[in-house]
mmCIF file of C-alpha atoms in Angstrom:
data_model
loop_
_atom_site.group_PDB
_atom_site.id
_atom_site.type_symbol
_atom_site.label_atom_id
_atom_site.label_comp_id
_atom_site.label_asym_id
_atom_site.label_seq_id
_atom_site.Cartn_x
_atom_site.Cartn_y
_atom_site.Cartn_z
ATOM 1 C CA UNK A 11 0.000 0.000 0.000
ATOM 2 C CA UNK A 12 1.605 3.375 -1.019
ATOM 3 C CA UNK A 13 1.072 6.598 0.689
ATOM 4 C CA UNK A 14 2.092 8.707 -2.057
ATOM 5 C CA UNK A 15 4.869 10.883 -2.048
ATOM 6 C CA UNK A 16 6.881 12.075 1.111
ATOM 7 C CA UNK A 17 7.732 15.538 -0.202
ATOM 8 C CA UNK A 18 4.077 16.241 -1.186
ATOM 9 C CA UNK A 19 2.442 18.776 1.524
ATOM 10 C CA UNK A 20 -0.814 17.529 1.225
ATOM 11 C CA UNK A 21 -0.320 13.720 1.390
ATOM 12 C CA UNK A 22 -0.821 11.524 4.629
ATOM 13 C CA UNK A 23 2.381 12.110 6.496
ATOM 14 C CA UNK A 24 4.955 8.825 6.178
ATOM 15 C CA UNK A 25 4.379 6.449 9.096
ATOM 16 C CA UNK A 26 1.268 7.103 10.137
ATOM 17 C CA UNK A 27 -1.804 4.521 8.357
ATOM 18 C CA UNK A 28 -5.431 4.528 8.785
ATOM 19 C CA UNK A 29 -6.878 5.185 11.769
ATOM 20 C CA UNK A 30 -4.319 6.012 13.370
ATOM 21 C CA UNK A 31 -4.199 9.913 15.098
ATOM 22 C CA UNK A 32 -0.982 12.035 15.307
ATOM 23 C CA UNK A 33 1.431 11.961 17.150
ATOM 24 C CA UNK A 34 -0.362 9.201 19.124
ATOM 25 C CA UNK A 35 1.743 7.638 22.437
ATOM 26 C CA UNK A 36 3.990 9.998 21.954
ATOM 27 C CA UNK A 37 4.406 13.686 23.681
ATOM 28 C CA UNK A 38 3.846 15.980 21.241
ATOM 29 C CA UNK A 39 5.988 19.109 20.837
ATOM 30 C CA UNK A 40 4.674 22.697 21.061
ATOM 31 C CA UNK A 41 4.377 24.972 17.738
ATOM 32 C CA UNK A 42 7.561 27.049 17.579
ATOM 33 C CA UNK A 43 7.447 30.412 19.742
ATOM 34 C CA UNK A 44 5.250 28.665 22.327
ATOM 35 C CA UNK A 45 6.759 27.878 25.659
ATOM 36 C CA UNK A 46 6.635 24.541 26.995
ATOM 37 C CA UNK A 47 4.103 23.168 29.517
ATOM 38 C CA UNK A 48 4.672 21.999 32.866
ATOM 39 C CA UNK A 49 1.814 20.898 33.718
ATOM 40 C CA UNK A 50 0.724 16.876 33.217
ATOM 41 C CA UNK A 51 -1.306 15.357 30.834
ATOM 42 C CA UNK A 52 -1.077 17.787 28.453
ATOM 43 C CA UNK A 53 -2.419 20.902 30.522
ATOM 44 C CA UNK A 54 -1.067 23.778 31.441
ATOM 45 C CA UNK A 55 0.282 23.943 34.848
ATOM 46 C CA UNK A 56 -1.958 26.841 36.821
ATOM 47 C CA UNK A 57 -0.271 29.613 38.254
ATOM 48 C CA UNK A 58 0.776 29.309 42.367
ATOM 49 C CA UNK A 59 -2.663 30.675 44.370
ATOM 50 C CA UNK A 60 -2.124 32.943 47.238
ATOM 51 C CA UNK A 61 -4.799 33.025 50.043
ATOM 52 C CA UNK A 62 -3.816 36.782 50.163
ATOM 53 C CA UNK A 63 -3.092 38.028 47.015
ATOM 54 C CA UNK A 64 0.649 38.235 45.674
ATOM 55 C CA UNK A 65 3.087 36.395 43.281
ATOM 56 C CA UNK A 66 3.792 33.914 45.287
ATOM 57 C CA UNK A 67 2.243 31.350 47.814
ATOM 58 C CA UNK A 68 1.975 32.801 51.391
ATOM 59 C CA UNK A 69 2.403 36.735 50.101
ATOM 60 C CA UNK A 70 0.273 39.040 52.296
ATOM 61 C CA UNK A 71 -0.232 42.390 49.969
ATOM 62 C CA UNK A 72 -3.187 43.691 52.383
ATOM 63 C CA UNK A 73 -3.379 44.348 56.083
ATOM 64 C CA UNK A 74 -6.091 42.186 57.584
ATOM 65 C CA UNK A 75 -9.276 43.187 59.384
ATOM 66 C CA UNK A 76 -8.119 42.690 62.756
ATOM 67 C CA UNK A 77 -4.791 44.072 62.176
ATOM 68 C CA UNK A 78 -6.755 47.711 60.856
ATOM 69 C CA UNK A 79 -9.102 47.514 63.830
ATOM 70 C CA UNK A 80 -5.674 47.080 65.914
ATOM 71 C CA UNK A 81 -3.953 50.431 64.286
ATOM 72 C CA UNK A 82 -7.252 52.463 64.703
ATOM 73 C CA UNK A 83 -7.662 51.546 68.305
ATOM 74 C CA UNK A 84 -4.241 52.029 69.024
ATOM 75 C CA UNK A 85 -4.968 56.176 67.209
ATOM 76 C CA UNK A 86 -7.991 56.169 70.011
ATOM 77 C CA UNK A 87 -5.289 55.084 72.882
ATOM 78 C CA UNK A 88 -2.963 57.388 71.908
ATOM 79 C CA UNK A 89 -6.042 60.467 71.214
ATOM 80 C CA UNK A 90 -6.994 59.581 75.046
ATOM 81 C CA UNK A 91 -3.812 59.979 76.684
ATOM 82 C CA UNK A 92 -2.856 63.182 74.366
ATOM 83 C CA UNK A 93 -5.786 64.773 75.798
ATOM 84 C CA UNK A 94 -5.704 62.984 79.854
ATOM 85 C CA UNK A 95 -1.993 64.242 79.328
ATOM 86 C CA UNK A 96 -2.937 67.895 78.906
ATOM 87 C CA UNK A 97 -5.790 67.545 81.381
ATOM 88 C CA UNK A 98 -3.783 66.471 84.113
ATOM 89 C CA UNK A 99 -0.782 69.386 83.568
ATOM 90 C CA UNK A 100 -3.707 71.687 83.557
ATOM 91 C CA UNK A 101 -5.140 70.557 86.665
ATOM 92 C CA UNK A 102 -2.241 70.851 88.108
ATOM 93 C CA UNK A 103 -1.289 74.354 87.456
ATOM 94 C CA UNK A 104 -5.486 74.991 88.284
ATOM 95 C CA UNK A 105 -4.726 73.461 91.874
ATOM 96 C CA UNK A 106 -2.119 75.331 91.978
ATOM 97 C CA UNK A 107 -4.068 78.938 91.306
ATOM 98 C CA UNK A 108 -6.757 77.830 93.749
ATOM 99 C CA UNK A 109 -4.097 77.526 97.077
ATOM 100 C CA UNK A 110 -2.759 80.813 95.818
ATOM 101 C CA UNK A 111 -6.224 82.273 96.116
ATOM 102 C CA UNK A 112 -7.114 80.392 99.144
ATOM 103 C CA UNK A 113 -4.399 82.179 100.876
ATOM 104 C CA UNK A 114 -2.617 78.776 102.010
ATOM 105 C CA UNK A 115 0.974 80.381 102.987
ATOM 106 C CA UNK A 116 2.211 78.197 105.506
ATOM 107 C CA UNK A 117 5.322 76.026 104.417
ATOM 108 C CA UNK A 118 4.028 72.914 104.915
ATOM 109 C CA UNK A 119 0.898 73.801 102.821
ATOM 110 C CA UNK A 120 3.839 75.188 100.425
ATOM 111 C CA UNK A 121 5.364 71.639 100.192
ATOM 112 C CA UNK A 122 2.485 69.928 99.776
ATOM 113 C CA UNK A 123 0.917 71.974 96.764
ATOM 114 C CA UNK A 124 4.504 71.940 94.927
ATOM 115 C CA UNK A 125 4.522 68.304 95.605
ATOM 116 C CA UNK A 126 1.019 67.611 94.368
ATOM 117 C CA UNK A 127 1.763 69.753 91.145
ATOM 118 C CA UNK A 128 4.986 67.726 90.488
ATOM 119 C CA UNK A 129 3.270 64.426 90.469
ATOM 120 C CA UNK A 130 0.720 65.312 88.757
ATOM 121 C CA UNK A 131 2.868 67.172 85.896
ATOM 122 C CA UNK A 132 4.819 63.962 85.890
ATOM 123 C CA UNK A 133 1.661 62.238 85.218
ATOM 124 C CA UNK A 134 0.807 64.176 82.410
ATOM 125 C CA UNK A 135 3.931 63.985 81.024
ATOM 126 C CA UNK A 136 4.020 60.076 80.726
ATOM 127 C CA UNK A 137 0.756 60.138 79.370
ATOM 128 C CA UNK A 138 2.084 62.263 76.752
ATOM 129 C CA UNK A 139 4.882 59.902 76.270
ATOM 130 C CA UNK A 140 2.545 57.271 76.167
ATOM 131 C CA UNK A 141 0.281 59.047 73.309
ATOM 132 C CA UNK A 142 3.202 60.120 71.405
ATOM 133 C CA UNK A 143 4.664 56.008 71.355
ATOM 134 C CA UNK A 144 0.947 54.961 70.707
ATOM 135 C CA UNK A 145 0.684 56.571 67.752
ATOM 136 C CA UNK A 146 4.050 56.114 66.367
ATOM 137 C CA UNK A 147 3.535 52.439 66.392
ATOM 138 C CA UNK A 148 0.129 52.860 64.911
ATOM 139 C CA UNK A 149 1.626 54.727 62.098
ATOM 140 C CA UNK A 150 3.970 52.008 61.246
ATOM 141 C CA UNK A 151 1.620 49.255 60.929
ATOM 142 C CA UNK A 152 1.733 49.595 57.318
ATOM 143 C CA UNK A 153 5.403 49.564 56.667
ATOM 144 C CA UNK A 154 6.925 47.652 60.069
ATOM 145 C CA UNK A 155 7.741 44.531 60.559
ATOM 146 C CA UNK A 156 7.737 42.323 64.003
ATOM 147 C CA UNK A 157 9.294 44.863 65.997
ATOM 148 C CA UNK A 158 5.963 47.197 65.605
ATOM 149 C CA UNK A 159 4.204 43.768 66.763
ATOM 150 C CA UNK A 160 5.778 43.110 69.716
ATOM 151 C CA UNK A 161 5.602 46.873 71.097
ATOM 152 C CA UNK A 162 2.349 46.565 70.112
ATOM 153 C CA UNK A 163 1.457 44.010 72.279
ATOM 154 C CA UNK A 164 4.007 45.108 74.974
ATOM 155 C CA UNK A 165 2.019 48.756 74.674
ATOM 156 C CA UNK A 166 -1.393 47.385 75.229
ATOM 157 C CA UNK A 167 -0.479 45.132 77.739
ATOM 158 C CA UNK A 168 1.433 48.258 79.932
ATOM 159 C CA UNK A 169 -2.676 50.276 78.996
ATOM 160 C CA UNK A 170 -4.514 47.192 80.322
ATOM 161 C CA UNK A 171 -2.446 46.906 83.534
ATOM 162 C CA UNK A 172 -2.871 50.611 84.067
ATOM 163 C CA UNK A 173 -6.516 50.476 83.217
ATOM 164 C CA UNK A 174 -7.160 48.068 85.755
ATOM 165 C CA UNK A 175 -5.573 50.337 88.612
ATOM 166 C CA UNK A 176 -7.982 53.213 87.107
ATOM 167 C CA UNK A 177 -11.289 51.423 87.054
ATOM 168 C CA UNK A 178 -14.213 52.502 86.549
ATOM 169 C CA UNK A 179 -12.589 55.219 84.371
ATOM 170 C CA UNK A 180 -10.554 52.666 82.859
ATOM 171 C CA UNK A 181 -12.547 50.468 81.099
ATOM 172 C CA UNK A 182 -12.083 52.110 77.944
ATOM 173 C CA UNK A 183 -8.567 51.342 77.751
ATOM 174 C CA UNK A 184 -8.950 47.641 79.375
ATOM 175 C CA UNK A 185 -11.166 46.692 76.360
ATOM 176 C CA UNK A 186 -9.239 48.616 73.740
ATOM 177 C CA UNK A 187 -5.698 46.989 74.823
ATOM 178 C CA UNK A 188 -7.514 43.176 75.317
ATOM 179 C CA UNK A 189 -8.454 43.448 71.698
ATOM 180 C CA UNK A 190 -5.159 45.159 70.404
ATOM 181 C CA UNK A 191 -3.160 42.192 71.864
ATOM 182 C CA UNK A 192 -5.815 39.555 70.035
ATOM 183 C CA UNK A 193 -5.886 41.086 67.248
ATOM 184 C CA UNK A 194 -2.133 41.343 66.477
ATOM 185 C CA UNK A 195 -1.324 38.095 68.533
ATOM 186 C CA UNK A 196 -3.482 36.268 66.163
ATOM 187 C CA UNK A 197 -1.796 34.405 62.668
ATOM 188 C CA UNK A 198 -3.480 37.281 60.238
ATOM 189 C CA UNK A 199 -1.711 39.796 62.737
ATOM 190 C CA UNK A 200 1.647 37.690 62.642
ATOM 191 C CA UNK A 201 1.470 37.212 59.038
ATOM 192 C CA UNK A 202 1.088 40.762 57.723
ATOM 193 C CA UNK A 203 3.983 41.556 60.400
ATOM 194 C CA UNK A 204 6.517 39.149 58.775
ATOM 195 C CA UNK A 205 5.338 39.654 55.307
ATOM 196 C CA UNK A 206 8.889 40.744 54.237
ATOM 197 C CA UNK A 207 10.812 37.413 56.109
ATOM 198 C CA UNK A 208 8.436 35.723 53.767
ATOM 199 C CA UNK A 209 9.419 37.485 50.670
ATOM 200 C CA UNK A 210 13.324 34.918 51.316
#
């Protein structure tokens, strides 16, 4: 049986009879230009899928929902002792007016109102502090890494243990630090903070 001839275009390629299909049991090449596949059985092979978004497996390209109700919370902390800071150094100067009105001359009562200032100036000055480092970390959640985490969670957990010596009053800041320290402490919060170890 003669398949014609092997230079003719249009003629059954040589080596291949009836009913059989091209390039059957063997791997077939790709057209010229085309890269090869990688996946089996003839399929491409899909792209690596990243529960977060990013180019590879693991990337986190977007700060989680817990980790954004984290940074805002800690902008209320810091908001609350910015303005308990200034309260407190104007109190004190306040007290202070008041014994000079009151006529209270003696020495001891001296002592005692220049002490009472100083503490509470010293007060409001740590609460400033306090606002001020508050914030600082708040503004590099977006940017840090596991340093911001970790004085995260050492922040909150210095606001809850000085929110529990304040209650009643307190109980803003004993809620707000509990759920700062869950909220990074959990594996979205630990994942967006070592995003850029992962990137190695």
């Amino acid at each position: 049986m003669s398949f014609g001839d092997p230079n003719n275009p249009y003629g059954q390629p040589q080596g291949q009879g009836q009913g059989q299909q091209p390039g059957y049991g063997y791997p077939q090449q790709a057209p010229q230009g085309v890269p090869p596949q990688q996946g089996g059985y003839g399929y491409p092979a899909a792209p690596p899928v990243s529960p977060y978004g990013g180019g590879y497996p693991g990337a986190v390209t977007e700060m989680s929902g817990g980790v954004k109700a984290a940074r805002v919370m800690m902008w209320i902390l810091g908001a609350f002792n910015l303005i308990g800071g200034l309260a407190v150094i104007g109190m004190s100067f306040a007290i202070d007016s008041e014994l000079d009105k009151a006529g209270a001359s003696s020495a001891e009562t001296e002592a005692f109102a220049d002490l009472g200032q100083g503490i509470l100036i010293a007060a409001g000055v740590l609460s400033l502090i306090i606002a001020v480092v508050g914030m600082v970390l708040a503004a590099k959640f977006r940017s840090g890494g596991n340093g911001v985490r970790i004085g995260t969670i050492v922040y909150a957990s210095i606001t809850v243990l000085f929110s529990l010596f304040s209650l009643p009053l307190g109980i803003v800041g004993l809620v707000l630090g509990i759920l700062i320290i869950v909220f990074v402490a959990k594996s979205d919060g630990s994942a967006w903070f070592n995003r850029n170890k992962q990137q190695y």
